[in-house]
Coordinates of C-alpha atoms and ligand atoms in Angstrom, one line a residue:
X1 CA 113.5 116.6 125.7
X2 CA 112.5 117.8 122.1
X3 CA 115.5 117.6 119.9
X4 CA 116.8 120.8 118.4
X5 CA 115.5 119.6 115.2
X6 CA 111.7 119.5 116.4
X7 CA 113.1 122.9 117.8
X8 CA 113.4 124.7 114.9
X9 CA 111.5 123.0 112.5
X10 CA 108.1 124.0 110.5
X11 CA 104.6 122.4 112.1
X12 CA 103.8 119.0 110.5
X13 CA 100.6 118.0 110.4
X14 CA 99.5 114.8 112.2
X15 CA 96.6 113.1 110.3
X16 CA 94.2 110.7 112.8
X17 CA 92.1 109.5 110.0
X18 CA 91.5 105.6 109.0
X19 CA 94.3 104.5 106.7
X20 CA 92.2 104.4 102.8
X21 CA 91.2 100.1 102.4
X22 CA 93.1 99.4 99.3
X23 CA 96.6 101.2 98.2
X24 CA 99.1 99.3 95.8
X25 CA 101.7 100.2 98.4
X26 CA 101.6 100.3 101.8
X27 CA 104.4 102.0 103.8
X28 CA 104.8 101.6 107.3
X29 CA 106.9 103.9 109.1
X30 CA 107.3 107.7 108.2
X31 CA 110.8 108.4 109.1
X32 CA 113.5 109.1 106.3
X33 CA 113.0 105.8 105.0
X34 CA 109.8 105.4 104.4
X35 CA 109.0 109.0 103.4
X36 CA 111.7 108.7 100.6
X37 CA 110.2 105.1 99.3
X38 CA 107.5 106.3 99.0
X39 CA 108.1 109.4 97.3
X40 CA 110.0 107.6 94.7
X41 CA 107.1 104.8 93.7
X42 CA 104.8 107.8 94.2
X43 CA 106.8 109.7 91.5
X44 CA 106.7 106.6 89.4
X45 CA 102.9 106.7 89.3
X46 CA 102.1 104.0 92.0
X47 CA 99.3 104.1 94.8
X48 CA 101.3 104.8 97.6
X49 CA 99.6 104.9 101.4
X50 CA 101.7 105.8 104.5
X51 CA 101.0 104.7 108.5
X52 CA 103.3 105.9 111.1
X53 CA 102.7 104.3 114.6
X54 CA 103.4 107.8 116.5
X55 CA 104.5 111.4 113.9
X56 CA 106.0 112.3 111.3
X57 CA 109.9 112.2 112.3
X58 CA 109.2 111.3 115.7
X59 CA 111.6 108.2 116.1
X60 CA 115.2 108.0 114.8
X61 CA 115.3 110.4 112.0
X62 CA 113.7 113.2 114.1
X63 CA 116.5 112.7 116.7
X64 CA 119.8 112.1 114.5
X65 CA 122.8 114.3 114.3
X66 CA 121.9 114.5 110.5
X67 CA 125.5 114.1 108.9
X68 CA 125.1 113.1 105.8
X69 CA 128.5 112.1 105.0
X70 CA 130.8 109.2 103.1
X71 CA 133.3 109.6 105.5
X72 CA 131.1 107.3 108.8
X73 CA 133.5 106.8 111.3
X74 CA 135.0 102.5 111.0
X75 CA 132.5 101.6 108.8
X76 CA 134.7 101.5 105.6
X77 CA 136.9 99.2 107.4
X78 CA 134.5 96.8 109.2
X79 CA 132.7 96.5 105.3
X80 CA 136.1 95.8 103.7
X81 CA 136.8 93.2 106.5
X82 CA 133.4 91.7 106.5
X83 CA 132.4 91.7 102.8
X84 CA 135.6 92.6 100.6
X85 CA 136.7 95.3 98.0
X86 CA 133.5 94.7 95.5
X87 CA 131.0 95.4 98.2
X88 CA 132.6 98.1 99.4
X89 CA 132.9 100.2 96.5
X90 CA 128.9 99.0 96.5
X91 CA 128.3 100.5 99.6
X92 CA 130.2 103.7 99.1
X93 CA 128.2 104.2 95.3
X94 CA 124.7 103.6 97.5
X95 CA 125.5 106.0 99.8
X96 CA 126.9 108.8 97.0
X97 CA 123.7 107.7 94.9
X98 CA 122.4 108.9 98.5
X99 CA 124.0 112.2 98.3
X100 CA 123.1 113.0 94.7
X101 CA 119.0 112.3 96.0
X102 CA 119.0 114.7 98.6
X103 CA 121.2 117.7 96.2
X104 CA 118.7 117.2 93.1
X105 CA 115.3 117.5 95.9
X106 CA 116.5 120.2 98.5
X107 CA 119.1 122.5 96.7
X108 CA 116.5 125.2 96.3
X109 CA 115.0 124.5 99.5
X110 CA 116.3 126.9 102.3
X111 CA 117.8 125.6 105.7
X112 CA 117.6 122.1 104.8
X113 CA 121.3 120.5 103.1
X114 CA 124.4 122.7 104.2
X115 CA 128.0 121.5 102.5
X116 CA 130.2 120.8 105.4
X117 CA 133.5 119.1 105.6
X118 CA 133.9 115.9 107.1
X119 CA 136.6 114.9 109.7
X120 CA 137.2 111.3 111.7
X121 CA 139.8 111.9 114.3
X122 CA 141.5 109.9 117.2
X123 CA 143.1 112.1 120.4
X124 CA 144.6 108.9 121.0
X125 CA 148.6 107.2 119.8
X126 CA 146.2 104.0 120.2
X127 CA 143.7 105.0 117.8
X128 CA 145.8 105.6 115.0
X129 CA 145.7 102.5 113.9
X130 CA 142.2 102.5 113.5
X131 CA 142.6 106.2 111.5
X132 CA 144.7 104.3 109.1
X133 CA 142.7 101.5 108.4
X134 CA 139.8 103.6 107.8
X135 CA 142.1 105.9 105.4
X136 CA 143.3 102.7 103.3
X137 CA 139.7 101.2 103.4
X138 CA 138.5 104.8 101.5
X139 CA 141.4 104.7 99.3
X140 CA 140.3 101.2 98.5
X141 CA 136.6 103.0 97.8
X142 CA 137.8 105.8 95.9
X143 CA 136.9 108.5 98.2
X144 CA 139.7 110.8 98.3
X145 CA 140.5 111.2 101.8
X146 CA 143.4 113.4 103.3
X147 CA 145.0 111.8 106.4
X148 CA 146.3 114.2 109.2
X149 CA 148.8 113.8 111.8
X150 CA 148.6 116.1 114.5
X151 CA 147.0 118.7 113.0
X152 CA 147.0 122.1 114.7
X153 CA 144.0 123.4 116.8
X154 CA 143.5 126.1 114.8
X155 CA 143.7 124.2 111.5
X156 CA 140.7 122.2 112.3
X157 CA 139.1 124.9 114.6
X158 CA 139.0 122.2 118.4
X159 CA 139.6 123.4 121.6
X160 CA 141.9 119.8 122.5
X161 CA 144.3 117.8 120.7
X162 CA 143.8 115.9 117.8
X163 CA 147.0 112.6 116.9
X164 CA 145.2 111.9 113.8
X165 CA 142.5 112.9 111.5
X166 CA 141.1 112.2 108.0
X167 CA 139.5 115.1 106.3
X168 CA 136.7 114.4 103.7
X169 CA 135.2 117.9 101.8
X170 CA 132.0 118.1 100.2
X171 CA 130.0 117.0 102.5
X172 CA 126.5 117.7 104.1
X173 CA 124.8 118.5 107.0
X174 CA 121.0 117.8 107.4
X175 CA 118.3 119.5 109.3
X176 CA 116.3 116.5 109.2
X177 CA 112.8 117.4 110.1
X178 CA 112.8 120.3 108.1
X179 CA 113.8 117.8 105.2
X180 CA 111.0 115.5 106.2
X181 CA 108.0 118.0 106.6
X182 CA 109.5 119.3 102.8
X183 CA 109.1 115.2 102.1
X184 CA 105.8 115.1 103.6
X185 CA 104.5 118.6 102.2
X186 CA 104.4 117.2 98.7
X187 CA 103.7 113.2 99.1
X188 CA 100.2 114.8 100.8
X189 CA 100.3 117.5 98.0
X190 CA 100.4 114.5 95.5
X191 CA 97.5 112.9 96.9
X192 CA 99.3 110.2 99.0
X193 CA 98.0 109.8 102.6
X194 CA 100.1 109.9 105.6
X195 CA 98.4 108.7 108.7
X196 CA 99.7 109.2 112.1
X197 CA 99.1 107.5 115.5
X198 CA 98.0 103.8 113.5
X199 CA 100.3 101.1 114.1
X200 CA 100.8 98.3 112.2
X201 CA 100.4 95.0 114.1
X202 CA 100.3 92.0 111.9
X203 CA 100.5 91.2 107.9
X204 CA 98.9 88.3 106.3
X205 CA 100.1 87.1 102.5
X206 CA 97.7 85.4 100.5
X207 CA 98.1 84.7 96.6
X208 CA 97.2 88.7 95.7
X209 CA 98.5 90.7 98.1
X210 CA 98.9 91.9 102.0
X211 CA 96.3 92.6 104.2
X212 CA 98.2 94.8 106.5
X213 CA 96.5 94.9 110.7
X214 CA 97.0 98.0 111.8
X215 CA 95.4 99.6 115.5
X216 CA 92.7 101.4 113.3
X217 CA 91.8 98.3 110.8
X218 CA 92.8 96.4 108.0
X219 CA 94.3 97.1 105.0
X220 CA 94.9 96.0 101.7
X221 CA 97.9 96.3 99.2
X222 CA 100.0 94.0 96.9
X223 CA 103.1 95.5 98.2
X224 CA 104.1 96.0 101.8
X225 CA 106.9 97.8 102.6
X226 CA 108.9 98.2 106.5
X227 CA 110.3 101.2 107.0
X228 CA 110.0 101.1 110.6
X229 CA 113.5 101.0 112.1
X230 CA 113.1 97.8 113.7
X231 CA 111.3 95.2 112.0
X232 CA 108.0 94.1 113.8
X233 CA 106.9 91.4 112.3
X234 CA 109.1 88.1 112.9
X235 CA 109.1 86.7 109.8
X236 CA 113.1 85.2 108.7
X237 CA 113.7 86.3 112.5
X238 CA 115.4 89.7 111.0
X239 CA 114.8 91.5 114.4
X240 CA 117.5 89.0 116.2
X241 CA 120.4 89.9 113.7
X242 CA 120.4 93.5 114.5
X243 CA 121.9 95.1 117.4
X244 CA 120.5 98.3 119.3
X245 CA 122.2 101.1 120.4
X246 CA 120.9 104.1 122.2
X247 CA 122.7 108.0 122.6
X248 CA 122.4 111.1 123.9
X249 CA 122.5 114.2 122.2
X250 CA 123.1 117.6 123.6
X251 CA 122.4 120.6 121.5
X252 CA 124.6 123.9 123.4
X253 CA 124.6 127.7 122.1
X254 CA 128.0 128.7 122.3
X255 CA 130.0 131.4 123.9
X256 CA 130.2 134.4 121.4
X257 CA 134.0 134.1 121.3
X258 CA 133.9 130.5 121.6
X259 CA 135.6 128.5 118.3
X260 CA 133.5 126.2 116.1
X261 CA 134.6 123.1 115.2
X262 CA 135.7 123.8 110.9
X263 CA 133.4 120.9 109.8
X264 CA 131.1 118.0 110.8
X265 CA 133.6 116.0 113.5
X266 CA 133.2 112.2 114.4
X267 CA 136.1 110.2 117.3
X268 CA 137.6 107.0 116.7
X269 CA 137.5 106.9 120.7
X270 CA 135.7 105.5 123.6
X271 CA 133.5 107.0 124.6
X272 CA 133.5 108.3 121.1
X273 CA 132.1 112.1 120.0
X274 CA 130.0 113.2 117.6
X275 CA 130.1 116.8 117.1
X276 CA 128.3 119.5 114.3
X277 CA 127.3 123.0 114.4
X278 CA 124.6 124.9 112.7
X279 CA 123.5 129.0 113.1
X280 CA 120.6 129.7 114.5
X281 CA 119.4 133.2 114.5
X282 CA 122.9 134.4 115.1
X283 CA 123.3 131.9 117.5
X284 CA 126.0 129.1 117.2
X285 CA 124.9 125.8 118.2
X286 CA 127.3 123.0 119.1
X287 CA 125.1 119.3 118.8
X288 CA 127.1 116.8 120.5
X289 CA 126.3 113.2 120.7
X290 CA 127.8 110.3 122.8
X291 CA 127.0 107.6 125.5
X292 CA 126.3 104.8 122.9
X293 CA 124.8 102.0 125.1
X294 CA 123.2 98.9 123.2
X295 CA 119.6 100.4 124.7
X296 CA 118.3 98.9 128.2
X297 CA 121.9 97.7 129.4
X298 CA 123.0 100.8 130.5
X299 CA 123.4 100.5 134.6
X300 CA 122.1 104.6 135.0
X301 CA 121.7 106.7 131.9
X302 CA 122.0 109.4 133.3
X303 CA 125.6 109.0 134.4
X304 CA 126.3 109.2 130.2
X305 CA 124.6 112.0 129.7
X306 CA 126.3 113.5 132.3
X307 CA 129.6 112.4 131.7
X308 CA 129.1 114.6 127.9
X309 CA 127.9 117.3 129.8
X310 CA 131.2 117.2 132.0
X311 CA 133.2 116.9 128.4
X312 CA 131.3 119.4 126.9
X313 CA 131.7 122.4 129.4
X314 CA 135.5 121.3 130.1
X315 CA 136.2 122.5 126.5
X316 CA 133.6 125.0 125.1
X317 CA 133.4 127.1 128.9
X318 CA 130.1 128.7 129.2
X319 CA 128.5 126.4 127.0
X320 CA 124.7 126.7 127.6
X321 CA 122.8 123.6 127.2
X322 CA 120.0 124.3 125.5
X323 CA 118.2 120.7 124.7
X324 CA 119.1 117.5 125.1
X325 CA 117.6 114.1 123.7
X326 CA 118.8 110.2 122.7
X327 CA 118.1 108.2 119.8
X328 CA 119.2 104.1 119.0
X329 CA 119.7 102.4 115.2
X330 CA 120.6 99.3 114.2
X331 CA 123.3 97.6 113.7
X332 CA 123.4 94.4 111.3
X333 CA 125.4 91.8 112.1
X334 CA 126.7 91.7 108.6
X335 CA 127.8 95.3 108.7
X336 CA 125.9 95.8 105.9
X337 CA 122.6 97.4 105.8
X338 CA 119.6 95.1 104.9
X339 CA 116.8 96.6 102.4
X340 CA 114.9 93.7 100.6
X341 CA 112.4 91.0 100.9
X342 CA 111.5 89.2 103.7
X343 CA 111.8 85.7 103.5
X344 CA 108.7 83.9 103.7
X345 CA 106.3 86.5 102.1
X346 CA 106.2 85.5 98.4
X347 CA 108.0 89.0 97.5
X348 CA 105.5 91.2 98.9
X349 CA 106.9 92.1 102.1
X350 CA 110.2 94.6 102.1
X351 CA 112.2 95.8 104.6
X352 CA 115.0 98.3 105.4
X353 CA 117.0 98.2 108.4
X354 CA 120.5 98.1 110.2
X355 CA 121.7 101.5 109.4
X356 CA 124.4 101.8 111.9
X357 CA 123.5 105.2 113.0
X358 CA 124.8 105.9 109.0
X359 CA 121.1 106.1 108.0
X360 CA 121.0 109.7 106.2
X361 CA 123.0 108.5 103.4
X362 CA 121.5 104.2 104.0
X363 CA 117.9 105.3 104.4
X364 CA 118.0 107.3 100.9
X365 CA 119.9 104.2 99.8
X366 CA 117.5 101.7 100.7
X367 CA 114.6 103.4 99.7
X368 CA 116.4 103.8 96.1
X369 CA 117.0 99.8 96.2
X370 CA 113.8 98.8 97.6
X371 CA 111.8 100.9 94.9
X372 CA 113.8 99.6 92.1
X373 CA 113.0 96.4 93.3
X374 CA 109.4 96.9 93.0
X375 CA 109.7 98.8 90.0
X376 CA 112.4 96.6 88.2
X377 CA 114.5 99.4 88.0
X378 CA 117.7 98.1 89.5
X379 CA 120.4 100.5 90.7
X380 CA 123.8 99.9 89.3
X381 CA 125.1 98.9 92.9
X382 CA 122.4 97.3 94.1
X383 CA 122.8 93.7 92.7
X384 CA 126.7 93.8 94.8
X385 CA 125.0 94.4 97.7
X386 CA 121.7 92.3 97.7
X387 CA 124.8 89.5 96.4
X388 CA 126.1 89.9 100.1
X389 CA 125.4 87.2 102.3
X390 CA 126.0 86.5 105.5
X391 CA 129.3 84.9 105.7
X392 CA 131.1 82.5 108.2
X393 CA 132.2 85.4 110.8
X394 CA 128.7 87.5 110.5
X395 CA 127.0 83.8 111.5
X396 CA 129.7 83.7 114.3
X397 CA 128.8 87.7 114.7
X398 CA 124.5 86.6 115.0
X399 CA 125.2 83.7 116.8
X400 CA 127.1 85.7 120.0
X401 CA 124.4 88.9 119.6
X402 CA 121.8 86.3 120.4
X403 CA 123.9 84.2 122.9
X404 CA 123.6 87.9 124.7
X405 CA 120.3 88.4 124.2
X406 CA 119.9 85.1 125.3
X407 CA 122.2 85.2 129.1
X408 CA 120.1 88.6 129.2
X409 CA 117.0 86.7 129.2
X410 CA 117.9 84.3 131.7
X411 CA 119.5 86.3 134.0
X412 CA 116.8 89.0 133.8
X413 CA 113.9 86.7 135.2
X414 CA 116.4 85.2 137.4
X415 CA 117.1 88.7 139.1
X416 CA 112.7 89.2 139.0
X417 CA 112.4 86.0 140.1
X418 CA 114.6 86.5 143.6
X419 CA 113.9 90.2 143.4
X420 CA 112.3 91.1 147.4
X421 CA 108.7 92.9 146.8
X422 CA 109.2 96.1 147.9
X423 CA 105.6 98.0 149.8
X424 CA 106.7 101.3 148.8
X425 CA 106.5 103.6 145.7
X426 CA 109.7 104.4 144.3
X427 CA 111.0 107.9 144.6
X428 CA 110.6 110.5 141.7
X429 CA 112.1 109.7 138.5
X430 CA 113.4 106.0 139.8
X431 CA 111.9 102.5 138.7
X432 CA 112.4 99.4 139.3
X433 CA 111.1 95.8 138.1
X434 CA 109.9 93.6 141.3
X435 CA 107.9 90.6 141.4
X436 CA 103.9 90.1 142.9
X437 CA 103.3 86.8 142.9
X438 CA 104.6 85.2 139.9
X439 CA 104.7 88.1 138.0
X440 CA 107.4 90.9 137.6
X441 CA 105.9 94.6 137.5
X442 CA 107.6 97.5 136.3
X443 CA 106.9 100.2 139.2
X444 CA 107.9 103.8 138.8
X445 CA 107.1 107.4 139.9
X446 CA 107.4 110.1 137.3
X447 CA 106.0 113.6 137.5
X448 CA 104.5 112.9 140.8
X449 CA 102.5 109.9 139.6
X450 CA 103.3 106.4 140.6
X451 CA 102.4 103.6 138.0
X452 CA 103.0 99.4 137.7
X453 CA 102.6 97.8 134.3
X454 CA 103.8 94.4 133.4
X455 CA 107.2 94.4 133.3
X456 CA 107.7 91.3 130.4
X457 CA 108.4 92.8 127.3
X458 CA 105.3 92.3 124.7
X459 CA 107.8 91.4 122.0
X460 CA 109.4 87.9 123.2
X461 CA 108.9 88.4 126.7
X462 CA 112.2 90.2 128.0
X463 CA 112.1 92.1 131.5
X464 CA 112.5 95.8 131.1
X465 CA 114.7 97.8 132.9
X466 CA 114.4 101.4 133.6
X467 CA 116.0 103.9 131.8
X468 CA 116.3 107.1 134.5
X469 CA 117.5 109.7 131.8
X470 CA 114.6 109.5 129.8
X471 CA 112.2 107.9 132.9
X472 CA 111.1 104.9 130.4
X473 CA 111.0 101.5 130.4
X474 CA 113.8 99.7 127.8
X475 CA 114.0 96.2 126.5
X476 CA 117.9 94.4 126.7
X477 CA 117.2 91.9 124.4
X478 CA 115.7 93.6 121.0
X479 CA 115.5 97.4 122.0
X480 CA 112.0 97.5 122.5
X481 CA 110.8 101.0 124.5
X482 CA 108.0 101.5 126.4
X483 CA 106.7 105.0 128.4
X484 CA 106.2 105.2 132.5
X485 CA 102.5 104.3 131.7
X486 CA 103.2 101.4 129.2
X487 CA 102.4 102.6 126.1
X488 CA 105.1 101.1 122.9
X489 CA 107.6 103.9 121.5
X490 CA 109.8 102.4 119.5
X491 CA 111.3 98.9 118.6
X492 CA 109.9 95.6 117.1
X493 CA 107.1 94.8 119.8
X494 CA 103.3 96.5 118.6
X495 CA 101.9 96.0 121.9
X496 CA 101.6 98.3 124.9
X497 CA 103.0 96.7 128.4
X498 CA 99.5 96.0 130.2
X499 CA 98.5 98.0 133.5
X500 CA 99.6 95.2 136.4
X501 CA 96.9 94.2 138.5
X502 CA 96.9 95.8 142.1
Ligands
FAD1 C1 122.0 109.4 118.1 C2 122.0 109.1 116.6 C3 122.7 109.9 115.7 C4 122.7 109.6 114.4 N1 123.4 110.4 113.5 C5 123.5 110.2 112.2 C6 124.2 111.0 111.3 O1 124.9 111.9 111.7 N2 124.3 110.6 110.0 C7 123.6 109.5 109.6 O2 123.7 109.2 108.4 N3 122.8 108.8 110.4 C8 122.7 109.1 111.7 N4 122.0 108.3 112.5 C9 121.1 107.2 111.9 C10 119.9 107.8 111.3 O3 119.3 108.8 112.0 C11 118.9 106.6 111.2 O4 119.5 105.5 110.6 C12 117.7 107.0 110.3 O5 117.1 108.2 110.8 C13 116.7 105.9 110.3 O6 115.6 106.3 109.6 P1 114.3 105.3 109.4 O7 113.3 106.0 108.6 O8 114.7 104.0 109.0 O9 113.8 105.1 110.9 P2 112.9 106.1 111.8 O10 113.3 107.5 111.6 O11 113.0 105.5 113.2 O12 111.5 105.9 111.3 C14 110.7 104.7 111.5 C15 109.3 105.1 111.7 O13 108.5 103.9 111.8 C16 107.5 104.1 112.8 N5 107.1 102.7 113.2 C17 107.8 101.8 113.9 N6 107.1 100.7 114.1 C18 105.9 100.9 113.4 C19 104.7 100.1 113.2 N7 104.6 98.9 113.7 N8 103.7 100.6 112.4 C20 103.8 101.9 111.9 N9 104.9 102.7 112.1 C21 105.9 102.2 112.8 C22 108.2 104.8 113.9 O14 107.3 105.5 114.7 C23 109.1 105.8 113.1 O15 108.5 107.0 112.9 C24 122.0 108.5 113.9 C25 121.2 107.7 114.7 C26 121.3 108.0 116.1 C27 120.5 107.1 117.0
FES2 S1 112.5 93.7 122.3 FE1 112.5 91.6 121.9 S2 111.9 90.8 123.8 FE2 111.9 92.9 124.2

């Protein structure tokens, strides 16, 4: 289940040491947020330290499909509807700012930023409308969009029908890890310390600074920023305005005579398709993604990442699969992505979250807004989009997401609660959450070995379900993600699901 990215990339180093006791910035999270953050304070002469709870890469930006484009699917449209004209032409200068960041760093550096063209289609008569929203909404932001209607095949290099399409060139493709062990190779080179496998767990404010808890010790900075996907500490209750949703990604090597799609290719559809290709060794490799699910509410992940398997092979015959992996972002319920200050934390605490699965372009972005915060070196854009508040329909938007989160919670322990204790282990690759005593535990069999941990999610106490495509246990309310034996991956919670007692 390594992604084709971890595939093909260069070795980067893990580094088990103690994080160093006093840094002016601390950076928690090194994905592409938190790498570029702190190579831009680091550039600007700042003490700059880095802990990443697992690797380098080893969370969302390690698994993307790495498009690093202005043309992102609806998301024009949903700004323009949410937060008007001004913030939109915001958002779309961020995300070129974006662009122009990742050109000026990696031009010279091989394998890493390919130009691709961009194209958002629909095979649908009832997706046009959507198309042409999205084409108005870029007019609107000055991107200079060409709209299709029924383009030919060959024109656009698909093996199905396309009703309409908007075409976008000049853009990128990433190879992400590469891009972050580049990242990585000169914040270490500059003297800035990465440390892998230390988690943050807590963060105090006081009148001078943070001291930052971490699982190996305390440290101190005046500057804390969270680049960590989800935000773990609770703090302005961030965590329960964003929205998680998990894919899967198939990497295939083609057919020799197969067709390659003539760009970076995103549906307007349900289920919608995500599809770019890169050469490797002579090889051409189709990466597909699909089988959004907003993570732990999925009934069997492994029907969706069948079902693209099924798509896949029905137009590329002869399409090899050669990896396969899932990732989730965040979505904000203000369509917008957040990068700022915490509330409640004097200034000292930062953020950057709710990418929307547009975070090669938002994470840049962010990291450009959040350092010019701490610098005082505002971005031209930045003040239209930190202006942005939640308005009347993202409140309306916050207040269902948690009404969800909230009939999950019930109905979960509910379902644990009348769940019958069952004697025997469950079969290879299955879980399921029963309840001993008052407790529900999360049993499952994986690779021959049957384990039971709690099955109360250490964030706020939701009851994981199991996730049989990637044989972990997922959290409905908040996207918290836990292995077979327990131990946190990903999401806001910092504490490991505790063995359940026989
Ligand atoms: C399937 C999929 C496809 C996508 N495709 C695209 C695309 O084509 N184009 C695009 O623009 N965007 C895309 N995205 C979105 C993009 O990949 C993400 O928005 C981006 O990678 C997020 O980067 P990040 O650094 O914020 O988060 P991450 O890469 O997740 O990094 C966060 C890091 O913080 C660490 N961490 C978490 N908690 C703690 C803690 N308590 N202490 C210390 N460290 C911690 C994690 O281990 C992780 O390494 C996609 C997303 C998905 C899910
Ligand atoms: S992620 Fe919040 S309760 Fe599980």
């Amino acid at each position: 289940m390594d992604s084709l990215w971890r595939q093909t990339a260069p070795h980067i180093p893990d580094d088990p040491s103690a994080p160093p006791k006093g840094s002016t910035v601390v950076v928690a999270g090194a994905g592409l947020t938190g790498l570029a953050v702190a190579t831009i304070l680091r550039r600007a002469g700042m003490r700059v330290a880095v802990v990443e709870a697992r690797s380098i890469g080893a969370v969302t930006t390690g698994n993307t499909t790495g498009k690093l484009s202005l043309l992102q699917a609806d998301v024009l449209t949903r700004i323009r509807a949410h937060a008007g004209d001004e913030t939109l032409r915001a958002y779309v200068a961020s995300n070129r700012a974006a662009q122009q960041w990742v050109q000026r760093e990696f031009r010279s550096v091989p394998g890493v930023v390919a130009e691709r063209r961009a194209v958002t289609y629909t095979s649908s008569t009832d997706g046009v409308p959507a198309i042409d929203r999205e084409f108005s909404a870029s007019q609107a932001a000055g991107i200079p969009v060409e709209r299709l209607r029924r383009p030919s095949r060959e024109e656009l290099g698909v093996p199905f029908d396309i009703e309409a399409a908007l075409r976008l060139d000049g853009q990128f493709q990433l190879h992400p890890l590469r891009l972050l062990a580049e990242l990585a190779r000169r914040l270490r080179g500059d003297g800035v310390p990465i440390v892998t496998g230390c988690r943050l767990t807590d963060a105090d404010v006081d009148d001078h600074g943070v001291t930052v808890e971490s699982t190996r010790g305390e440290v101190r900075c005046t500057t804390l920023v969270l680049a960590t996907g989800a935000v773990p500490l609770d703090r302005g209750l961030l965590f329960a305005t964003l929205v998680p949703s998990r894919s899967f990604v198939v990497a295939y090597d083609l057919a020799r005579e197969a067709s390659v799609p003539n760009g970076m290719f995103l549906s307007l559809d349900d289920p919608s398709r995500s599809m770019r290709w890169d050469d490797f060794g002579g090889t051409r490799v189709l990466t597909l993604g699909s089988g959004a699910h907003p993570t732990g509410r999925a009934e069997r992940t492994s029907d969706l990442l069948s079902e693209l398997d099924r798509w896949a092979c029905s137009w590329w015959p002869g399409a090899r699969r050669r990896t396969w992996w899932a990732a989730q972002d965040y979505r904000s319920v203000s369509h917008l992505p957040f990068a700022g200050v915490l509330p409640r934390t004097g200034g000292r605490i930062f953020a950057a979250t709710g990418y929307d699965k547009w975070g090669m372009t938002n994470a840049i972005a962010s990291a450009l807004r959040i350092a010019g915060r701490i610098l005082d070196r505002h971005e031209p854009w930045a003040a239209a989009l930190d202006a942005h508040h939640a308005g009347m329909a993202d409140i309306g938007e916050a207040v269902q997401a948690n009404a969800s989160v909230g009939s999950h919670l019930v109905a979960d322990w509910v379902r644990t609660g009348v769940a019958p204790v069952r004697g025997d282990a469950p079969a290879e690759g299955h879980g399921y959450v029963v309840r001993r005593g008052m407790s529900p535990v999360a049993e499952s069999t994986v690779a021959g070995v049957t384990r039971r941990v709690s099955g109360v999610c250490t964030h706020l106490g939701g009851i994981v379900s199991w996730n049989d495509a990637e044989c972990t246990w997922d959290c409905p309310l908040h996207g918290s993600r836990f292995s077979s034996d327990g131990s946190v991956l990903e999401g806001p919670a910092v504490e490991h699901l505790s063995p359940a007692e026989e």
